[in-house]
Amino acid sequence: MSAPVDRRSPRAHYLPFHVPAIGDEEIQAVTDTLRSGWLTTGPRVKQFEADFAAFVGARHAIALNSATAALHLSLEALGVGPGDEVVVPTMTFTATGEVVVHLGATPVLVDCDPDTMNIDPVAIEAAITPRTKAIVPVHLAGLPSDMGRIRAIAGRRGIAIVEDAAHSLPASYAGVPVGRIGELTCFSFYATKTITTGEGGMVTTDNDERAARIRLMSLHGISHDGWKRYTATGSWFYEVHEAGYKDNMTDLAAALGIEQLKKAAAFRDARLRIAERYDAAFNSLSELVLPARRADSEHAWHLYVIRLDLDRLAIDRAQFIDALRQRNIGTSVHFIPLHLHPYYRRTLGVTPADFPIASAAYERIVSLPIFPTMTDDDVEDVIDAVRTAIELHRR
Ligand SMILES: Cc1ncc(COP(=O)(O)O)c(C=O)c1O
């Protein structure tokens, strides 16, 4: 029997998986910054930090050039180093794991919860050893991890938590915004994230000592706001106290961030409306498992990840993605779990069987477009393409 053919005409133009929502305000702000003569870390970074701290309700917000830098400097500030272990979910982007390696410590991968695909607290507990220094829960897709249980596990043993909130602005857990739940929270403003500065990141914390350490290490280990040395009130004199890094954010990026942050809540509402339309359209399709929600949490809806029930379909995930591409719909996969990548397999000796939930989920996940500037027609086209692929290929 020949494979079924999709005879309906696809949309005229390719719908990318993500398009950043950049308005005239952002363009004006960047232009003004270019004209100001101050391009790197300066007054706009300070403004963005103040706005961001107020937005999540944290005492400190430290702007950096990526979430990768935020994770790295947070773990560094906790003193993570050689001989230490850091528990990270396998279902994440490599940034979460690689920063542990950069500090000379060992990432200990753990499996995910079958419903949410967030880190599984039971698996965390099983992975803890006397060497465990920190746990890095990732709030995958924008859905907060089970922070109540994770904090109880960590608190009992004096283990630190660094939240990877690259996906979760704005989100909340038990009524508390992500960014002020735990001690250190790391956000991303990469081009595909919920707000963007092109490349960028932020750490929020209420801890003065950790904030000071992150600030120091983010700019060459230079004392006293090194960036101020070129201002009228600044001094040419500075001292290097540590072998720091070059992780600071530029004023150009911060100019974007200030404008994007003003729109963060509206962007989130727009994504929520798209998620609700997808939910309503796909609810009756038994071939799909829809994204989990938590009654105690507000979801940032950075990603809308469906899972295919492969037993009910005659095609695999790659063919499903191909069917959507033929109808001009872009998709992505979040994530290829760390334990399936050659680097982690080689250095940690892990196998797919060690992480049965994440390994099985990986075969089934597809991230659909969900960004605020999608039109109603765009959303309909995605729904139509998903329905068509399923109707043509259901067993
Ligand atoms: C879960 C997660 N953590 C960390 C990062 C790293 O973010 P950045 O690109 O800002 O360094 C990403 C980026 O995709 C991510 O998805």
Tab-separated table of C-alpha atoms and ligand atoms in Angstrom:
chain	number	residue	atom	x	y	z
A	1	MET	CA	0.000	0.000	0.000
A	2	SER	CA	1.413	3.427	-0.927
A	3	ALA	CA	1.752	6.172	1.711
A	4	PRO	CA	-1.203	8.597	1.989
A	5	VAL	CA	-0.675	11.885	0.166
A	6	ASP	CA	-1.548	15.345	1.512
A	7	ARG	CA	-3.417	17.011	-1.360
A	8	ARG	CA	-4.488	20.163	0.507
A	9	SER	CA	-2.468	23.244	-0.416
A	10	PRO	CA	-0.054	24.452	2.261
A	11	ARG	CA	0.097	28.078	3.457
A	12	ALA	CA	1.910	30.324	1.019
A	13	HIS	CA	4.858	31.331	3.225
A	14	TYR	CA	6.972	29.362	5.656
A	15	LEU	CA	5.986	30.011	9.283
A	16	PRO	CA	9.243	29.965	11.258
A	17	PHE	CA	9.294	28.194	14.604
A	18	HIS	CA	9.947	31.564	16.250
A	19	VAL	CA	10.038	35.237	15.274
A	20	PRO	CA	11.163	37.798	17.890
A	21	ALA	CA	8.603	40.545	18.621
A	22	ILE	CA	10.659	43.683	17.975
A	23	GLY	CA	8.662	46.914	17.737
A	24	ASP	CA	9.453	50.531	16.935
A	25	GLU	CA	10.145	51.135	20.652
A	26	GLU	CA	13.057	48.677	20.621
A	27	ILE	CA	14.441	50.100	17.377
A	28	GLN	CA	14.225	53.649	18.754
A	29	ALA	CA	15.861	52.612	22.033
A	30	VAL	CA	18.789	50.950	20.262
A	31	THR	CA	19.200	53.919	17.913
A	32	ASP	CA	19.186	56.323	20.871
A	33	THR	CA	21.844	54.180	22.541
A	34	LEU	CA	24.023	54.220	19.432
A	35	ARG	CA	23.721	58.011	19.347
A	36	SER	CA	24.463	58.330	23.068
A	37	GLY	CA	28.058	57.270	22.526
A	38	TRP	CA	27.815	54.678	25.322
A	39	LEU	CA	27.674	51.192	23.831
A	40	THR	CA	28.904	48.769	26.473
A	41	THR	CA	27.863	48.311	30.122
A	42	GLY	CA	26.525	51.610	31.401
A	43	PRO	CA	23.373	53.462	32.421
A	44	ARG	CA	20.987	51.308	30.365
A	45	VAL	CA	22.292	48.110	31.934
A	46	LYS	CA	21.766	49.671	35.377
A	47	GLN	CA	18.228	50.657	34.346
A	48	PHE	CA	17.445	47.188	32.966
A	49	GLU	CA	18.738	45.580	36.173
A	50	ALA	CA	16.583	47.871	38.333
A	51	ASP	CA	13.502	47.259	36.181
A	52	PHE	CA	14.072	43.495	36.159
A	53	ALA	CA	14.620	43.301	39.933
A	54	ALA	CA	11.357	45.202	40.447
A	55	PHE	CA	9.537	42.993	37.911
A	56	VAL	CA	10.284	39.726	39.720
A	57	GLY	CA	10.548	41.280	43.193
A	58	ALA	CA	14.192	40.360	43.845
A	59	ARG	CA	16.748	42.424	45.745
A	60	HIS	CA	19.448	42.073	43.080
A	61	ALA	CA	19.383	41.530	39.332
A	62	ILE	CA	22.733	41.202	37.567
A	63	ALA	CA	22.648	41.538	33.778
A	64	LEU	CA	25.010	39.283	31.829
A	65	ASN	CA	25.638	38.321	28.231
A	66	SER	CA	23.782	34.963	28.443
A	67	ALA	CA	21.973	32.548	30.702
A	68	THR	CA	24.971	30.293	30.253
A	69	ALA	CA	27.090	32.973	31.970
A	70	ALA	CA	24.373	33.373	34.617
A	71	LEU	CA	24.440	29.641	35.418
A	72	HIS	CA	28.225	29.526	35.380
A	73	LEU	CA	28.675	32.532	37.686
A	74	SER	CA	25.893	31.392	40.041
A	75	LEU	CA	27.543	28.015	40.561
A	76	GLU	CA	30.931	29.732	40.865
A	77	ALA	CA	29.516	32.041	43.537
A	78	LEU	CA	28.385	28.958	45.472
A	79	GLY	CA	31.957	27.688	45.384
A	80	VAL	CA	31.285	24.722	43.086
A	81	GLY	CA	34.633	23.286	42.002
A	82	PRO	CA	36.677	20.144	41.396
A	83	GLY	CA	35.382	17.094	43.260
A	84	ASP	CA	31.841	18.480	43.537
A	85	GLU	CA	28.736	17.059	41.888
A	86	VAL	CA	25.832	19.088	40.568
A	87	VAL	CA	22.490	17.402	39.847
A	88	VAL	CA	20.969	18.511	36.529
A	89	PRO	CA	18.076	17.160	34.477
A	90	THR	CA	19.024	15.279	31.333
A	91	MET	CA	16.041	16.925	29.588
A	92	THR	CA	17.672	20.309	29.022
A	93	PHE	CA	19.993	22.294	26.798
A	94	THR	CA	23.705	21.595	27.129
A	95	ALA	CA	24.342	24.988	28.798
A	96	THR	CA	22.897	23.577	32.042
A	97	GLY	CA	25.449	20.778	32.082
A	98	GLU	CA	28.507	22.350	30.454
A	99	VAL	CA	28.902	25.112	33.068
A	100	VAL	CA	29.337	22.448	35.744
A	101	VAL	CA	32.174	20.960	33.683
A	102	HIS	CA	33.769	24.393	33.213
A	103	LEU	CA	34.065	24.676	37.005
A	104	GLY	CA	35.841	21.327	37.201
A	105	ALA	CA	32.834	19.626	38.818
A	106	THR	CA	30.731	16.691	37.556
A	107	PRO	CA	27.187	17.020	36.241
A	108	VAL	CA	25.020	14.186	37.546
A	109	LEU	CA	22.172	13.696	35.098
A	110	VAL	CA	18.725	12.666	36.316
A	111	ASP	CA	15.515	11.599	34.619
A	112	CYS	CA	12.329	13.619	34.252
A	113	ASP	CA	8.780	13.420	35.514
A	114	PRO	CA	6.579	11.597	32.953
A	115	ASP	CA	3.821	14.248	33.040
A	116	THR	CA	5.687	17.556	33.108
A	117	MET	CA	9.079	16.421	31.718
A	118	ASN	CA	10.606	18.608	34.441
A	119	ILE	CA	13.284	17.165	36.719
A	120	ASP	CA	11.916	14.296	38.844
A	121	PRO	CA	12.339	14.922	42.604
A	122	VAL	CA	12.511	11.170	43.278
A	123	ALA	CA	15.377	10.860	40.787
A	124	ILE	CA	17.119	13.834	42.436
A	125	GLU	CA	16.960	12.117	45.808
A	126	ALA	CA	18.455	8.926	44.340
A	127	ALA	CA	21.306	10.893	42.710
A	128	ILE	CA	22.469	12.747	45.808
A	129	THR	CA	25.840	11.780	47.303
A	130	PRO	CA	28.077	13.388	49.941
A	131	ARG	CA	29.702	15.314	47.058
A	132	THR	CA	26.481	16.941	45.852
A	133	LYS	CA	26.933	20.691	46.057
A	134	ALA	CA	23.973	21.982	44.073
A	135	ILE	CA	20.824	21.072	42.148
A	136	VAL	CA	19.860	22.931	38.960
A	137	PRO	CA	16.151	22.464	38.217
A	138	VAL	CA	15.141	23.679	34.740
A	139	HIS	CA	11.628	25.119	34.469
A	140	LEU	CA	11.151	23.437	31.111
A	141	ALA	CA	9.050	25.237	28.496
A	142	GLY	CA	8.092	27.816	31.146
A	143	LEU	CA	6.407	25.429	33.607
A	144	PRO	CA	7.989	25.700	37.074
A	145	SER	CA	9.553	22.539	38.484
A	146	ASP	CA	8.199	20.988	41.674
A	147	MET	CA	10.053	23.528	43.807
A	148	GLY	CA	8.294	22.556	47.055
A	149	ARG	CA	9.702	19.027	46.965
A	150	ILE	CA	13.055	20.065	45.489
A	151	ARG	CA	13.608	22.696	48.180
A	152	ALA	CA	12.673	20.181	50.883
A	153	ILE	CA	15.196	17.649	49.507
A	154	ALA	CA	17.952	20.276	49.201
A	155	GLY	CA	17.157	21.999	52.496
A	156	ARG	CA	17.400	18.781	54.531
A	157	ARG	CA	20.957	18.280	53.277
A	158	GLY	CA	22.224	21.861	52.979
A	159	ILE	CA	22.477	21.577	49.180
A	160	ALA	CA	22.166	24.781	47.139
A	161	ILE	CA	19.673	25.308	44.306
A	162	VAL	CA	20.289	27.347	41.154
A	163	GLU	CA	17.144	27.634	39.046
A	164	ASP	CA	17.569	27.509	35.280
A	165	ALA	CA	14.720	29.839	34.347
A	166	ALA	CA	15.871	30.356	30.747
A	167	HIS	CA	12.285	29.544	29.672
A	168	SER	CA	10.250	31.072	32.452
A	169	LEU	CA	9.723	34.797	32.316
A	170	PRO	CA	7.137	35.510	33.515
A	171	ALA	CA	6.045	32.496	35.545
A	172	SER	CA	5.147	31.812	39.140
A	173	TYR	CA	5.018	28.924	41.575
A	174	ALA	CA	2.650	28.876	44.575
A	175	GLY	CA	1.982	32.570	43.953
A	176	VAL	CA	5.687	33.518	43.999
A	177	PRO	CA	7.258	34.818	40.775
A	178	VAL	CA	10.089	32.750	39.317
A	179	GLY	CA	13.106	34.877	40.172
A	180	ARG	CA	12.381	35.138	43.867
A	181	ILE	CA	11.540	31.532	44.777
A	182	GLY	CA	15.072	30.359	45.510
A	183	GLU	CA	18.504	31.772	46.188
A	184	LEU	CA	19.766	32.158	42.602
A	185	THR	CA	17.686	32.241	39.411
A	186	CYS	CA	19.056	32.466	35.866
A	187	PHE	CA	17.131	33.928	32.918
A	188	SER	CA	17.894	33.967	29.179
A	189	PHE	CA	17.221	36.702	26.634
A	190	TYR	CA	18.453	34.673	23.657
A	191	ALA	CA	16.713	35.512	20.356
A	192	THR	CA	14.040	32.808	20.714
A	193	LYS	CA	13.227	33.436	24.376
A	194	THR	CA	10.134	35.089	25.881
A	195	ILE	CA	11.865	38.484	25.890
A	196	THR	CA	15.078	39.053	23.980
A	197	THR	CA	18.174	41.199	23.898
A	198	GLY	CA	19.647	39.180	21.013
A	199	GLU	CA	22.010	37.484	23.440
A	200	GLY	CA	21.665	38.135	27.152
A	201	GLY	CA	20.927	36.774	30.595
A	202	MET	CA	20.169	37.813	34.164
A	203	VAL	CA	20.708	36.407	37.650
A	204	THR	CA	18.311	37.374	40.408
A	205	THR	CA	19.047	36.871	44.094
A	206	ASP	CA	18.271	38.341	47.504
A	207	ASN	CA	21.724	37.386	48.761
A	208	ASP	CA	24.098	40.397	48.910
A	209	GLU	CA	27.251	38.290	49.106
A	210	ARG	CA	26.391	36.112	46.095
A	211	ALA	CA	25.327	39.156	44.088
A	212	ALA	CA	28.638	40.894	44.815
A	213	ARG	CA	30.621	37.821	43.805
A	214	ILE	CA	28.710	37.411	40.529
A	215	ARG	CA	29.177	41.097	39.725
A	216	LEU	CA	32.891	40.922	40.471
A	217	MET	CA	33.460	37.789	38.380
A	218	SER	CA	31.327	39.032	35.483
A	219	LEU	CA	33.812	41.815	34.641
A	220	HIS	CA	37.387	40.547	34.949
A	221	GLY	CA	37.333	40.384	38.756
A	222	ILE	CA	37.673	44.181	38.806
A	223	SER	CA	36.673	45.968	42.017
A	224	HIS	CA	33.936	48.578	42.384
A	225	ASP	CA	31.817	48.672	39.272
A	226	GLY	CA	34.697	48.611	36.797
A	227	TRP	CA	32.437	49.960	34.046
A	228	LYS	CA	32.202	53.336	35.819
A	229	ARG	CA	35.847	54.200	35.176
A	230	TYR	CA	34.941	56.013	31.943
A	231	THR	CA	32.223	58.204	33.507
A	232	ALA	CA	32.654	61.798	34.708
A	233	THR	CA	32.430	60.669	38.324
A	234	GLY	CA	34.515	57.528	37.832
A	235	SER	CA	38.194	57.009	38.528
A	236	TRP	CA	40.934	55.623	36.293
A	237	PHE	CA	42.087	53.480	39.212
A	238	TYR	CA	40.880	49.906	39.576
A	239	GLU	CA	42.091	46.719	41.160
A	240	VAL	CA	41.803	43.155	39.941
A	241	HIS	CA	40.791	40.887	42.821
A	242	GLU	CA	40.146	37.649	40.963
A	243	ALA	CA	40.765	36.088	37.548
A	244	GLY	CA	37.258	36.985	36.406
A	245	TYR	CA	35.354	36.540	33.158
A	246	LYS	CA	33.990	38.820	30.421
A	247	ASP	CA	30.284	38.157	30.861
A	248	ASN	CA	28.857	41.693	31.105
A	249	MET	CA	25.832	42.885	29.142
A	250	THR	CA	26.133	45.807	26.703
A	251	ASP	CA	23.969	48.944	26.841
A	252	LEU	CA	22.805	48.117	23.307
A	253	ALA	CA	21.384	44.830	24.557
A	254	ALA	CA	19.960	46.454	27.698
A	255	ALA	CA	18.177	49.090	25.589
A	256	LEU	CA	16.329	46.217	23.906
A	257	GLY	CA	15.722	44.519	27.235
A	258	ILE	CA	14.170	47.590	28.885
A	259	GLU	CA	11.569	47.832	26.119
A	260	GLN	CA	10.971	44.069	25.941
A	261	LEU	CA	10.440	43.811	29.699
A	262	LYS	CA	7.644	46.411	29.509
A	263	LYS	CA	5.866	44.018	27.127
A	264	ALA	CA	6.661	40.758	28.964
A	265	ALA	CA	3.205	40.372	30.509
A	266	ALA	CA	1.413	41.165	27.235
A	267	PHE	CA	3.682	38.737	25.361
A	268	ARG	CA	2.854	36.064	27.918
A	269	ASP	CA	-0.908	36.689	27.556
A	270	ALA	CA	-0.576	36.357	23.787
A	271	ARG	CA	1.280	33.042	24.142
A	272	LEU	CA	-1.290	31.809	26.668
A	273	ARG	CA	-4.098	32.523	24.169
A	274	ILE	CA	-2.254	30.500	21.512
A	275	ALA	CA	-1.705	27.634	23.977
A	276	GLU	CA	-5.424	27.665	24.808
A	277	ARG	CA	-6.346	27.509	21.125
A	278	TYR	CA	-3.961	24.600	20.574
A	279	ASP	CA	-5.364	22.834	23.654
A	280	ALA	CA	-8.936	23.243	22.415
A	281	ALA	CA	-8.078	22.082	18.891
A	282	PHE	CA	-5.968	19.067	19.872
A	283	ASN	CA	-7.868	17.855	22.932
A	284	SER	CA	-9.876	15.329	20.961
A	285	LEU	CA	-6.856	13.850	19.150
A	286	SER	CA	-5.940	10.670	21.005
A	287	GLU	CA	-2.652	10.508	19.035
A	288	LEU	CA	-1.311	13.522	20.987
A	289	VAL	CA	-0.358	14.156	24.592
A	290	LEU	CA	-0.730	17.873	25.330
A	291	PRO	CA	1.564	19.956	27.569
A	292	ALA	CA	1.056	19.529	31.299
A	293	ARG	CA	-0.033	22.365	33.551
A	294	ARG	CA	0.241	22.652	37.315
A	295	ALA	CA	-2.640	24.014	39.370
A	296	ASP	CA	-0.155	25.767	41.680
A	297	SER	CA	1.799	27.487	38.873
A	298	GLU	CA	1.587	30.139	36.231
A	299	HIS	CA	3.140	28.852	32.987
A	300	ALA	CA	5.297	31.215	30.863
A	301	TRP	CA	4.365	29.255	27.704
A	302	HIS	CA	7.789	29.754	26.170
A	303	LEU	CA	7.270	26.423	24.399
A	304	TYR	CA	4.233	24.366	23.437
A	305	VAL	CA	5.533	20.805	23.356
A	306	ILE	CA	3.246	18.052	22.095
A	307	ARG	CA	4.068	14.371	22.474
A	308	LEU	CA	3.103	11.911	19.752
A	309	ASP	CA	1.523	8.603	20.723
A	310	LEU	CA	3.656	6.564	18.336
A	311	ASP	CA	1.555	3.428	18.885
A	312	ARG	CA	-1.348	5.223	17.206
A	313	LEU	CA	0.649	6.678	14.304
A	314	ALA	CA	2.205	5.068	11.226
A	315	ILE	CA	4.981	7.693	11.116
A	316	ASP	CA	7.751	8.610	13.531
A	317	ARG	CA	8.595	12.035	14.974
A	318	ALA	CA	11.012	12.977	12.168
A	319	GLN	CA	8.357	12.161	9.563
A	320	PHE	CA	5.762	14.144	11.516
A	321	ILE	CA	8.092	17.174	11.539
A	322	ASP	CA	8.623	16.662	7.818
A	323	ALA	CA	4.871	16.558	7.201
A	324	LEU	CA	4.547	19.924	8.985
A	325	ARG	CA	7.471	21.357	7.035
A	326	GLN	CA	5.766	20.340	3.775
A	327	ARG	CA	2.825	22.441	4.895
A	328	ASN	CA	5.256	25.343	5.545
A	329	ILE	CA	5.176	25.062	9.338
A	330	GLY	CA	8.459	25.289	11.257
A	331	THR	CA	8.917	23.266	14.451
A	332	SER	CA	11.708	22.367	16.843
A	333	VAL	CA	12.619	19.711	19.430
A	334	HIS	CA	13.253	20.594	23.092
A	335	PHE	CA	15.388	18.797	23.867
A	336	ILE	CA	17.695	16.072	22.666
A	337	PRO	CA	18.412	14.954	26.260
A	338	LEU	CA	22.007	15.412	27.393
A	339	HIS	CA	22.538	11.660	27.864
A	340	LEU	CA	22.059	11.097	24.116
A	341	HIS	CA	24.853	13.488	23.091
A	342	PRO	CA	28.310	12.043	22.345
A	343	TYR	CA	30.060	14.324	24.849
A	344	TYR	CA	27.958	13.287	27.864
A	345	ARG	CA	27.877	9.632	26.815
A	346	ARG	CA	31.661	9.612	26.505
A	347	THR	CA	32.513	11.493	29.702
A	348	LEU	CA	29.761	10.249	32.022
A	349	GLY	CA	29.333	6.733	30.611
A	350	VAL	CA	25.551	7.157	30.523
A	351	THR	CA	23.161	5.161	28.293
A	352	PRO	CA	19.550	5.667	27.146
A	353	ALA	CA	18.421	2.913	29.521
A	354	ASP	CA	19.608	5.003	32.501
A	355	PHE	CA	16.900	7.595	31.726
A	356	PRO	CA	13.845	5.656	30.499
A	357	ILE	CA	11.356	8.522	30.808
A	358	ALA	CA	13.476	11.137	28.999
A	359	SER	CA	14.606	8.607	26.371
A	360	ALA	CA	11.004	7.679	25.553
A	361	ALA	CA	9.834	11.311	25.647
A	362	TYR	CA	12.601	12.363	23.278
A	363	GLU	CA	11.246	10.061	20.530
A	364	ARG	CA	7.841	11.758	20.781
A	365	ILE	CA	8.318	15.494	21.414
A	366	VAL	CA	7.672	18.282	18.936
A	367	SER	CA	7.651	22.014	19.793
A	368	LEU	CA	5.047	23.976	17.825
A	369	PRO	CA	5.362	27.709	17.020
A	370	ILE	CA	4.120	29.899	19.891
A	371	PHE	CA	5.186	33.543	19.687
A	372	PRO	CA	3.225	36.738	20.327
A	373	THR	CA	3.168	38.097	16.783
A	374	MET	CA	1.520	34.971	15.340
A	375	THR	CA	-1.731	35.919	13.627
A	376	ASP	CA	-4.990	34.012	14.044
A	377	ASP	CA	-4.385	32.585	10.582
A	378	ASP	CA	-0.886	31.426	11.569
A	379	VAL	CA	-2.343	29.559	14.545
A	380	GLU	CA	-5.075	28.038	12.354
A	381	ASP	CA	-2.441	26.925	9.830
A	382	VAL	CA	-0.466	25.135	12.558
A	383	ILE	CA	-3.633	23.463	13.846
A	384	ASP	CA	-4.609	22.460	10.331
A	385	ALA	CA	-1.155	21.035	9.568
A	386	VAL	CA	-1.076	18.985	12.795
A	387	ARG	CA	-4.615	17.662	12.229
A	388	THR	CA	-3.847	16.797	8.610
A	389	ALA	CA	-0.647	14.946	9.499
A	390	ILE	CA	-2.541	12.916	12.070
A	391	GLU	CA	-5.548	12.202	9.865
A	392	LEU	CA	-3.282	10.994	7.067
A	393	HIS	CA	-1.024	8.878	9.230
A	394	ARG	CA	-3.126	7.472	12.067
A	395	ARG	CA	-3.048	3.698	12.346
B	1	LIG	C1	17.129	25.392	29.482
B	1	LIG	C2	18.182	26.335	28.979
B	1	LIG	N1	19.159	26.713	29.804
B	1	LIG	C3	20.120	27.571	29.410
B	1	LIG	C4	20.140	28.080	28.135
B	1	LIG	C5	21.251	29.001	27.734
B	1	LIG	O1	20.759	30.273	27.427
B	1	LIG	P1	21.707	31.337	26.701
B	1	LIG	O2	21.632	31.069	25.239
B	1	LIG	O3	21.114	32.676	27.065
B	1	LIG	O4	23.071	31.173	27.233
B	1	LIG	C6	19.138	27.719	27.239
B	1	LIG	C7	19.140	28.259	25.865
B	1	LIG	O5	18.564	27.753	24.949
B	1	LIG	C8	18.127	26.824	27.664
B	1	LIG	O6	17.149	26.440	26.840
